[in-house]
Amino acid sequence: MSNELLEDLIGKRRYLHENPELAFEEFNTTAHIKKWLEAHNITILPLDLETGVVAEIKGAFAGPTIAIRSDIDALPIKEETQVPFKSKTDGKMHACGHDFHTVSILGKNTMTLLRTSLLRKAVPIPILHQKIPTEKIRHFPGL
């Protein structure tokens, strides 16, 4: 991983940590994830989701499909740390690590793009909240 990508991911993680949103309220988080994926030309699938994203990276060969997911919600907890990137929203914080989990998947997506010629078939890259109704994603083959 390049230092440039590492610094970018650290910045994204700190942004998410500073701007936590509770379950089913992750509108800003969803918008930023979409923006970050689109900046790397990663296809966002047109599912009717209020929050959460399902994206896909297609490989060059036929083969199995894999799915990777992360949660994006924060918890209703007051952050009492003194880190420079602490939550800016009183009573909400990423105490569970979903900010890190989301950014690690974004990093994996970026690194996967560098290797698409080695991929078999389509690799769906879902970034979903764990409570997205199954009927919203059941039409996507492979999930």
JSON list of C-alpha atoms in Angstrom, two decimals:
[
{"chain": "A", "resi": 1, "resn": "MET", "atom": "CA", "xyz": [0.00, 0.00, 0.00]},
{"chain": "A", "resi": 2, "resn": "SER", "atom": "CA", "xyz": [1.35, 3.41, -0.91]},
{"chain": "A", "resi": 3, "resn": "ASN", "atom": "CA", "xyz": [1.80, 6.14, 1.69]},
{"chain": "A", "resi": 4, "resn": "GLU", "atom": "CA", "xyz": [-0.62, 8.28, -0.34]},
{"chain": "A", "resi": 5, "resn": "LEU", "atom": "CA", "xyz": [-3.39, 5.66, -0.08]},
{"chain": "A", "resi": 6, "resn": "LEU", "atom": "CA", "xyz": [-2.65, 5.10, 3.60]},
{"chain": "A", "resi": 7, "resn": "GLU", "atom": "CA", "xyz": [-2.94, 8.83, 4.37]},
{"chain": "A", "resi": 8, "resn": "ASP", "atom": "CA", "xyz": [-6.16, 9.03, 2.33]},
{"chain": "A", "resi": 9, "resn": "LEU", "atom": "CA", "xyz": [-7.70, 6.13, 4.26]},
{"chain": "A", "resi": 10, "resn": "ILE", "atom": "CA", "xyz": [-6.65, 7.60, 7.61]},
{"chain": "A", "resi": 11, "resn": "GLY", "atom": "CA", "xyz": [-8.35, 10.87, 6.62]},
{"chain": "A", "resi": 12, "resn": "LYS", "atom": "CA", "xyz": [-11.54, 9.05, 5.61]},
{"chain": "A", "resi": 13, "resn": "ARG", "atom": "CA", "xyz": [-11.61, 7.06, 8.85]},
{"chain": "A", "resi": 14, "resn": "ARG", "atom": "CA", "xyz": [-11.16, 10.22, 10.91]},
{"chain": "A", "resi": 15, "resn": "TYR", "atom": "CA", "xyz": [-13.92, 11.95, 8.94]},
{"chain": "A", "resi": 16, "resn": "LEU", "atom": "CA", "xyz": [-16.32, 9.08, 9.65]},
{"chain": "A", "resi": 17, "resn": "HIS", "atom": "CA", "xyz": [-15.30, 9.03, 13.30]},
{"chain": "A", "resi": 18, "resn": "GLU", "atom": "CA", "xyz": [-15.96, 12.78, 13.63]},
{"chain": "A", "resi": 19, "resn": "ASN", "atom": "CA", "xyz": [-19.36, 12.50, 11.91]},
{"chain": "A", "resi": 20, "resn": "PRO", "atom": "CA", "xyz": [-21.14, 9.45, 13.37]},
{"chain": "A", "resi": 21, "resn": "GLU", "atom": "CA", "xyz": [-24.70, 8.56, 12.41]},
{"chain": "A", "resi": 22, "resn": "LEU", "atom": "CA", "xyz": [-26.95, 6.03, 14.12]},
{"chain": "A", "resi": 23, "resn": "ALA", "atom": "CA", "xyz": [-28.56, 3.06, 12.36]},
{"chain": "A", "resi": 24, "resn": "PHE", "atom": "CA", "xyz": [-30.89, 4.04, 9.50]},
{"chain": "A", "resi": 25, "resn": "GLU", "atom": "CA", "xyz": [-29.71, 7.67, 9.77]},
{"chain": "A", "resi": 26, "resn": "GLU", "atom": "CA", "xyz": [-26.45, 7.22, 7.84]},
{"chain": "A", "resi": 27, "resn": "PHE", "atom": "CA", "xyz": [-27.38, 9.60, 5.01]},
{"chain": "A", "resi": 28, "resn": "ASN", "atom": "CA", "xyz": [-24.16, 11.65, 5.13]},
{"chain": "A", "resi": 29, "resn": "THR", "atom": "CA", "xyz": [-22.07, 8.50, 5.57]},
{"chain": "A", "resi": 30, "resn": "THR", "atom": "CA", "xyz": [-23.79, 6.87, 2.58]},
{"chain": "A", "resi": 31, "resn": "ALA", "atom": "CA", "xyz": [-23.24, 9.98, 0.42]},
{"chain": "A", "resi": 32, "resn": "HIS", "atom": "CA", "xyz": [-19.54, 10.05, 1.29]},
{"chain": "A", "resi": 33, "resn": "ILE", "atom": "CA", "xyz": [-19.07, 6.35, 0.63]},
{"chain": "A", "resi": 34, "resn": "LYS", "atom": "CA", "xyz": [-20.72, 6.75, -2.79]},
{"chain": "A", "resi": 35, "resn": "LYS", "atom": "CA", "xyz": [-18.50, 9.75, -3.55]},
{"chain": "A", "resi": 36, "resn": "TRP", "atom": "CA", "xyz": [-15.38, 7.83, -2.55]},
{"chain": "A", "resi": 37, "resn": "LEU", "atom": "CA", "xyz": [-16.36, 4.78, -4.63]},
{"chain": "A", "resi": 38, "resn": "GLU", "atom": "CA", "xyz": [-17.25, 6.91, -7.66]},
{"chain": "A", "resi": 39, "resn": "ALA", "atom": "CA", "xyz": [-13.88, 8.70, -7.41]},
{"chain": "A", "resi": 40, "resn": "HIS", "atom": "CA", "xyz": [-12.28, 5.31, -8.10]},
{"chain": "A", "resi": 41, "resn": "ASN", "atom": "CA", "xyz": [-14.77, 4.44, -10.87]},
{"chain": "A", "resi": 42, "resn": "ILE", "atom": "CA", "xyz": [-16.30, 1.64, -8.82]},
{"chain": "A", "resi": 43, "resn": "THR", "atom": "CA", "xyz": [-19.79, 0.75, -10.04]},
{"chain": "A", "resi": 44, "resn": "ILE", "atom": "CA", "xyz": [-22.56, 1.47, -7.57]},
{"chain": "A", "resi": 45, "resn": "LEU", "atom": "CA", "xyz": [-25.54, -0.79, -8.12]},
{"chain": "A", "resi": 46, "resn": "PRO", "atom": "CA", "xyz": [-28.89, 0.98, -8.50]},
{"chain": "A", "resi": 47, "resn": "LEU", "atom": "CA", "xyz": [-30.71, -0.46, -5.50]},
{"chain": "A", "resi": 48, "resn": "ASP", "atom": "CA", "xyz": [-33.45, 1.49, -3.76]},
{"chain": "A", "resi": 49, "resn": "LEU", "atom": "CA", "xyz": [-31.65, 1.94, -0.43]},
{"chain": "A", "resi": 50, "resn": "GLU", "atom": "CA", "xyz": [-32.10, 4.96, 1.81]},
{"chain": "A", "resi": 51, "resn": "THR", "atom": "CA", "xyz": [-28.80, 4.21, 3.54]},
{"chain": "A", "resi": 52, "resn": "GLY", "atom": "CA", "xyz": [-26.01, 1.84, 2.63]},
{"chain": "A", "resi": 53, "resn": "VAL", "atom": "CA", "xyz": [-24.33, 1.08, -0.67]},
{"chain": "A", "resi": 54, "resn": "VAL", "atom": "CA", "xyz": [-23.82, -1.97, -2.83]},
{"chain": "A", "resi": 55, "resn": "ALA", "atom": "CA", "xyz": [-21.01, -1.65, -5.35]},
{"chain": "A", "resi": 56, "resn": "GLU", "atom": "CA", "xyz": [-19.22, -4.06, -7.65]},
{"chain": "A", "resi": 57, "resn": "ILE", "atom": "CA", "xyz": [-15.82, -4.56, -9.20]},
{"chain": "A", "resi": 58, "resn": "LYS", "atom": "CA", "xyz": [-15.85, -6.85, -12.22]},
{"chain": "A", "resi": 59, "resn": "GLY", "atom": "CA", "xyz": [-13.00, -9.20, -12.96]},
{"chain": "A", "resi": 60, "resn": "ALA", "atom": "CA", "xyz": [-11.69, -10.29, -16.33]},
{"chain": "A", "resi": 61, "resn": "PHE", "atom": "CA", "xyz": [-12.49, -14.01, -16.05]},
{"chain": "A", "resi": 62, "resn": "ALA", "atom": "CA", "xyz": [-15.41, -16.28, -15.18]},
{"chain": "A", "resi": 63, "resn": "GLY", "atom": "CA", "xyz": [-15.36, -17.71, -11.70]},
{"chain": "A", "resi": 64, "resn": "PRO", "atom": "CA", "xyz": [-16.92, -17.51, -8.24]},
{"chain": "A", "resi": 65, "resn": "THR", "atom": "CA", "xyz": [-18.35, -14.32, -6.82]},
{"chain": "A", "resi": 66, "resn": "ILE", "atom": "CA", "xyz": [-17.29, -13.03, -3.44]},
{"chain": "A", "resi": 67, "resn": "ALA", "atom": "CA", "xyz": [-19.03, -10.47, -1.25]},
{"chain": "A", "resi": 68, "resn": "ILE", "atom": "CA", "xyz": [-17.51, -8.20, 1.36]},
{"chain": "A", "resi": 69, "resn": "ARG", "atom": "CA", "xyz": [-19.59, -6.12, 3.73]},
{"chain": "A", "resi": 70, "resn": "SER", "atom": "CA", "xyz": [-19.16, -3.67, 6.52]},
{"chain": "A", "resi": 71, "resn": "ASP", "atom": "CA", "xyz": [-21.45, -1.87, 8.92]},
{"chain": "A", "resi": 72, "resn": "ILE", "atom": "CA", "xyz": [-21.56, 1.93, 8.80]},
{"chain": "A", "resi": 73, "resn": "ASP", "atom": "CA", "xyz": [-23.63, 2.91, 11.83]},
{"chain": "A", "resi": 74, "resn": "ALA", "atom": "CA", "xyz": [-22.43, 4.48, 15.08]},
{"chain": "A", "resi": 75, "resn": "LEU", "atom": "CA", "xyz": [-23.68, 3.98, 18.62]},
{"chain": "A", "resi": 76, "resn": "PRO", "atom": "CA", "xyz": [-25.65, 6.32, 20.92]},
{"chain": "A", "resi": 77, "resn": "ILE", "atom": "CA", "xyz": [-22.69, 6.86, 23.22]},
{"chain": "A", "resi": 78, "resn": "LYS", "atom": "CA", "xyz": [-21.03, 10.11, 24.32]},
{"chain": "A", "resi": 79, "resn": "GLU", "atom": "CA", "xyz": [-17.39, 10.13, 23.26]},
{"chain": "A", "resi": 80, "resn": "GLU", "atom": "CA", "xyz": [-15.13, 11.02, 26.14]},
{"chain": "A", "resi": 81, "resn": "THR", "atom": "CA", "xyz": [-11.77, 10.68, 24.41]},
{"chain": "A", "resi": 82, "resn": "GLN", "atom": "CA", "xyz": [-9.55, 13.64, 23.64]},
{"chain": "A", "resi": 83, "resn": "VAL", "atom": "CA", "xyz": [-8.34, 12.53, 20.20]},
{"chain": "A", "resi": 84, "resn": "PRO", "atom": "CA", "xyz": [-8.23, 15.36, 17.65]},
{"chain": "A", "resi": 85, "resn": "PHE", "atom": "CA", "xyz": [-10.82, 13.56, 15.50]},
{"chain": "A", "resi": 86, "resn": "LYS", "atom": "CA", "xyz": [-13.36, 12.87, 18.27]},
{"chain": "A", "resi": 87, "resn": "SER", "atom": "CA", "xyz": [-17.07, 12.88, 17.48]},
{"chain": "A", "resi": 88, "resn": "LYS", "atom": "CA", "xyz": [-18.55, 16.26, 16.63]},
{"chain": "A", "resi": 89, "resn": "THR", "atom": "CA", "xyz": [-22.04, 14.96, 17.44]},
{"chain": "A", "resi": 90, "resn": "ASP", "atom": "CA", "xyz": [-22.87, 14.87, 21.13]},
{"chain": "A", "resi": 91, "resn": "GLY", "atom": "CA", "xyz": [-24.19, 11.50, 22.24]},
{"chain": "A", "resi": 92, "resn": "LYS", "atom": "CA", "xyz": [-23.03, 9.58, 19.14]},
{"chain": "A", "resi": 93, "resn": "MET", "atom": "CA", "xyz": [-19.73, 7.90, 18.40]},
{"chain": "A", "resi": 94, "resn": "HIS", "atom": "CA", "xyz": [-18.07, 5.09, 16.50]},
{"chain": "A", "resi": 95, "resn": "ALA", "atom": "CA", "xyz": [-17.24, 3.08, 19.62]},
{"chain": "A", "resi": 96, "resn": "CYS", "atom": "CA", "xyz": [-17.70, -0.21, 17.77]},
{"chain": "A", "resi": 97, "resn": "GLY", "atom": "CA", "xyz": [-15.11, 0.25, 15.02]},
{"chain": "A", "resi": 98, "resn": "HIS", "atom": "CA", "xyz": [-17.52, 0.54, 12.09]},
{"chain": "A", "resi": 99, "resn": "ASP", "atom": "CA", "xyz": [-15.64, 3.64, 10.91]},
{"chain": "A", "resi": 100, "resn": "PHE", "atom": "CA", "xyz": [-12.45, 1.58, 10.66]},
{"chain": "A", "resi": 101, "resn": "HIS", "atom": "CA", "xyz": [-14.29, -1.39, 9.14]},
{"chain": "A", "resi": 102, "resn": "THR", "atom": "CA", "xyz": [-15.85, 0.79, 6.42]},
{"chain": "A", "resi": 103, "resn": "VAL", "atom": "CA", "xyz": [-12.52, 2.41, 5.53]},
{"chain": "A", "resi": 104, "resn": "SER", "atom": "CA", "xyz": [-10.70, -0.93, 5.47]},
{"chain": "A", "resi": 105, "resn": "ILE", "atom": "CA", "xyz": [-13.23, -2.13, 2.87]},
{"chain": "A", "resi": 106, "resn": "LEU", "atom": "CA", "xyz": [-12.73, 1.09, 0.87]},
{"chain": "A", "resi": 107, "resn": "GLY", "atom": "CA", "xyz": [-8.98, 0.42, 0.96]},
{"chain": "A", "resi": 108, "resn": "LYS", "atom": "CA", "xyz": [-9.53, -3.15, -0.15]},
{"chain": "A", "resi": 109, "resn": "ASN", "atom": "CA", "xyz": [-11.67, -1.86, -3.02]},
{"chain": "A", "resi": 110, "resn": "THR", "atom": "CA", "xyz": [-8.92, 0.51, -4.14]},
{"chain": "A", "resi": 111, "resn": "MET", "atom": "CA", "xyz": [-6.27, -2.18, -3.97]},
{"chain": "A", "resi": 112, "resn": "THR", "atom": "CA", "xyz": [-8.53, -4.66, -5.79]},
{"chain": "A", "resi": 113, "resn": "LEU", "atom": "CA", "xyz": [-8.93, -2.20, -8.67]},
{"chain": "A", "resi": 114, "resn": "LEU", "atom": "CA", "xyz": [-5.19, -2.42, -9.23]},
{"chain": "A", "resi": 115, "resn": "ARG", "atom": "CA", "xyz": [-5.57, -6.16, -9.79]},
{"chain": "A", "resi": 116, "resn": "THR", "atom": "CA", "xyz": [-8.81, -6.50, -11.80]},
{"chain": "A", "resi": 117, "resn": "SER", "atom": "CA", "xyz": [-6.99, -8.37, -14.56]},
{"chain": "A", "resi": 118, "resn": "LEU", "atom": "CA", "xyz": [-6.51, -11.21, -12.06]},
{"chain": "A", "resi": 119, "resn": "LEU", "atom": "CA", "xyz": [-10.11, -11.36, -10.82]},
{"chain": "A", "resi": 120, "resn": "ARG", "atom": "CA", "xyz": [-12.51, -14.08, -11.79]},
{"chain": "A", "resi": 121, "resn": "LYS", "atom": "CA", "xyz": [-16.04, -12.90, -12.69]},
{"chain": "A", "resi": 122, "resn": "ALA", "atom": "CA", "xyz": [-17.73, -10.05, -10.79]},
{"chain": "A", "resi": 123, "resn": "VAL", "atom": "CA", "xyz": [-16.66, -9.23, -7.28]},
{"chain": "A", "resi": 124, "resn": "PRO", "atom": "CA", "xyz": [-19.53, -7.51, -5.47]},
{"chain": "A", "resi": 125, "resn": "ILE", "atom": "CA", "xyz": [-18.34, -5.02, -2.91]},
{"chain": "A", "resi": 126, "resn": "PRO", "atom": "CA", "xyz": [-21.28, -4.35, -0.60]},
{"chain": "A", "resi": 127, "resn": "ILE", "atom": "CA", "xyz": [-21.09, -1.71, 2.06]},
{"chain": "A", "resi": 128, "resn": "LEU", "atom": "CA", "xyz": [-24.32, -2.29, 3.93]},
{"chain": "A", "resi": 129, "resn": "HIS", "atom": "CA", "xyz": [-25.84, -1.74, 7.30]},
{"chain": "A", "resi": 130, "resn": "GLN", "atom": "CA", "xyz": [-26.59, -5.10, 8.88]},
{"chain": "A", "resi": 131, "resn": "LYS", "atom": "CA", "xyz": [-30.32, -4.38, 9.06]},
{"chain": "A", "resi": 132, "resn": "ILE", "atom": "CA", "xyz": [-30.95, -3.68, 5.37]},
{"chain": "A", "resi": 133, "resn": "PRO", "atom": "CA", "xyz": [-33.97, -5.80, 4.45]},
{"chain": "A", "resi": 134, "resn": "THR", "atom": "CA", "xyz": [-33.14, -8.90, 2.45]},
{"chain": "A", "resi": 135, "resn": "GLU", "atom": "CA", "xyz": [-35.73, -8.00, -0.18]},
{"chain": "A", "resi": 136, "resn": "LYS", "atom": "CA", "xyz": [-33.61, -4.95, -1.07]},
{"chain": "A", "resi": 137, "resn": "ILE", "atom": "CA", "xyz": [-30.59, -7.05, -2.08]},
{"chain": "A", "resi": 138, "resn": "ARG", "atom": "CA", "xyz": [-32.08, -10.41, -3.12]},
{"chain": "A", "resi": 139, "resn": "HIS", "atom": "CA", "xyz": [-32.16, -9.44, -6.80]},
{"chain": "A", "resi": 140, "resn": "PHE", "atom": "CA", "xyz": [-28.40, -9.11, -6.93]},
{"chain": "A", "resi": 141, "resn": "PRO", "atom": "CA", "xyz": [-26.91, -12.37, -8.17]},
{"chain": "A", "resi": 142, "resn": "GLY", "atom": "CA", "xyz": [-24.29, -13.78, -5.89]},
{"chain": "A", "resi": 143, "resn": "LEU", "atom": "CA", "xyz": [-25.46, -12.22, -2.63]}
]
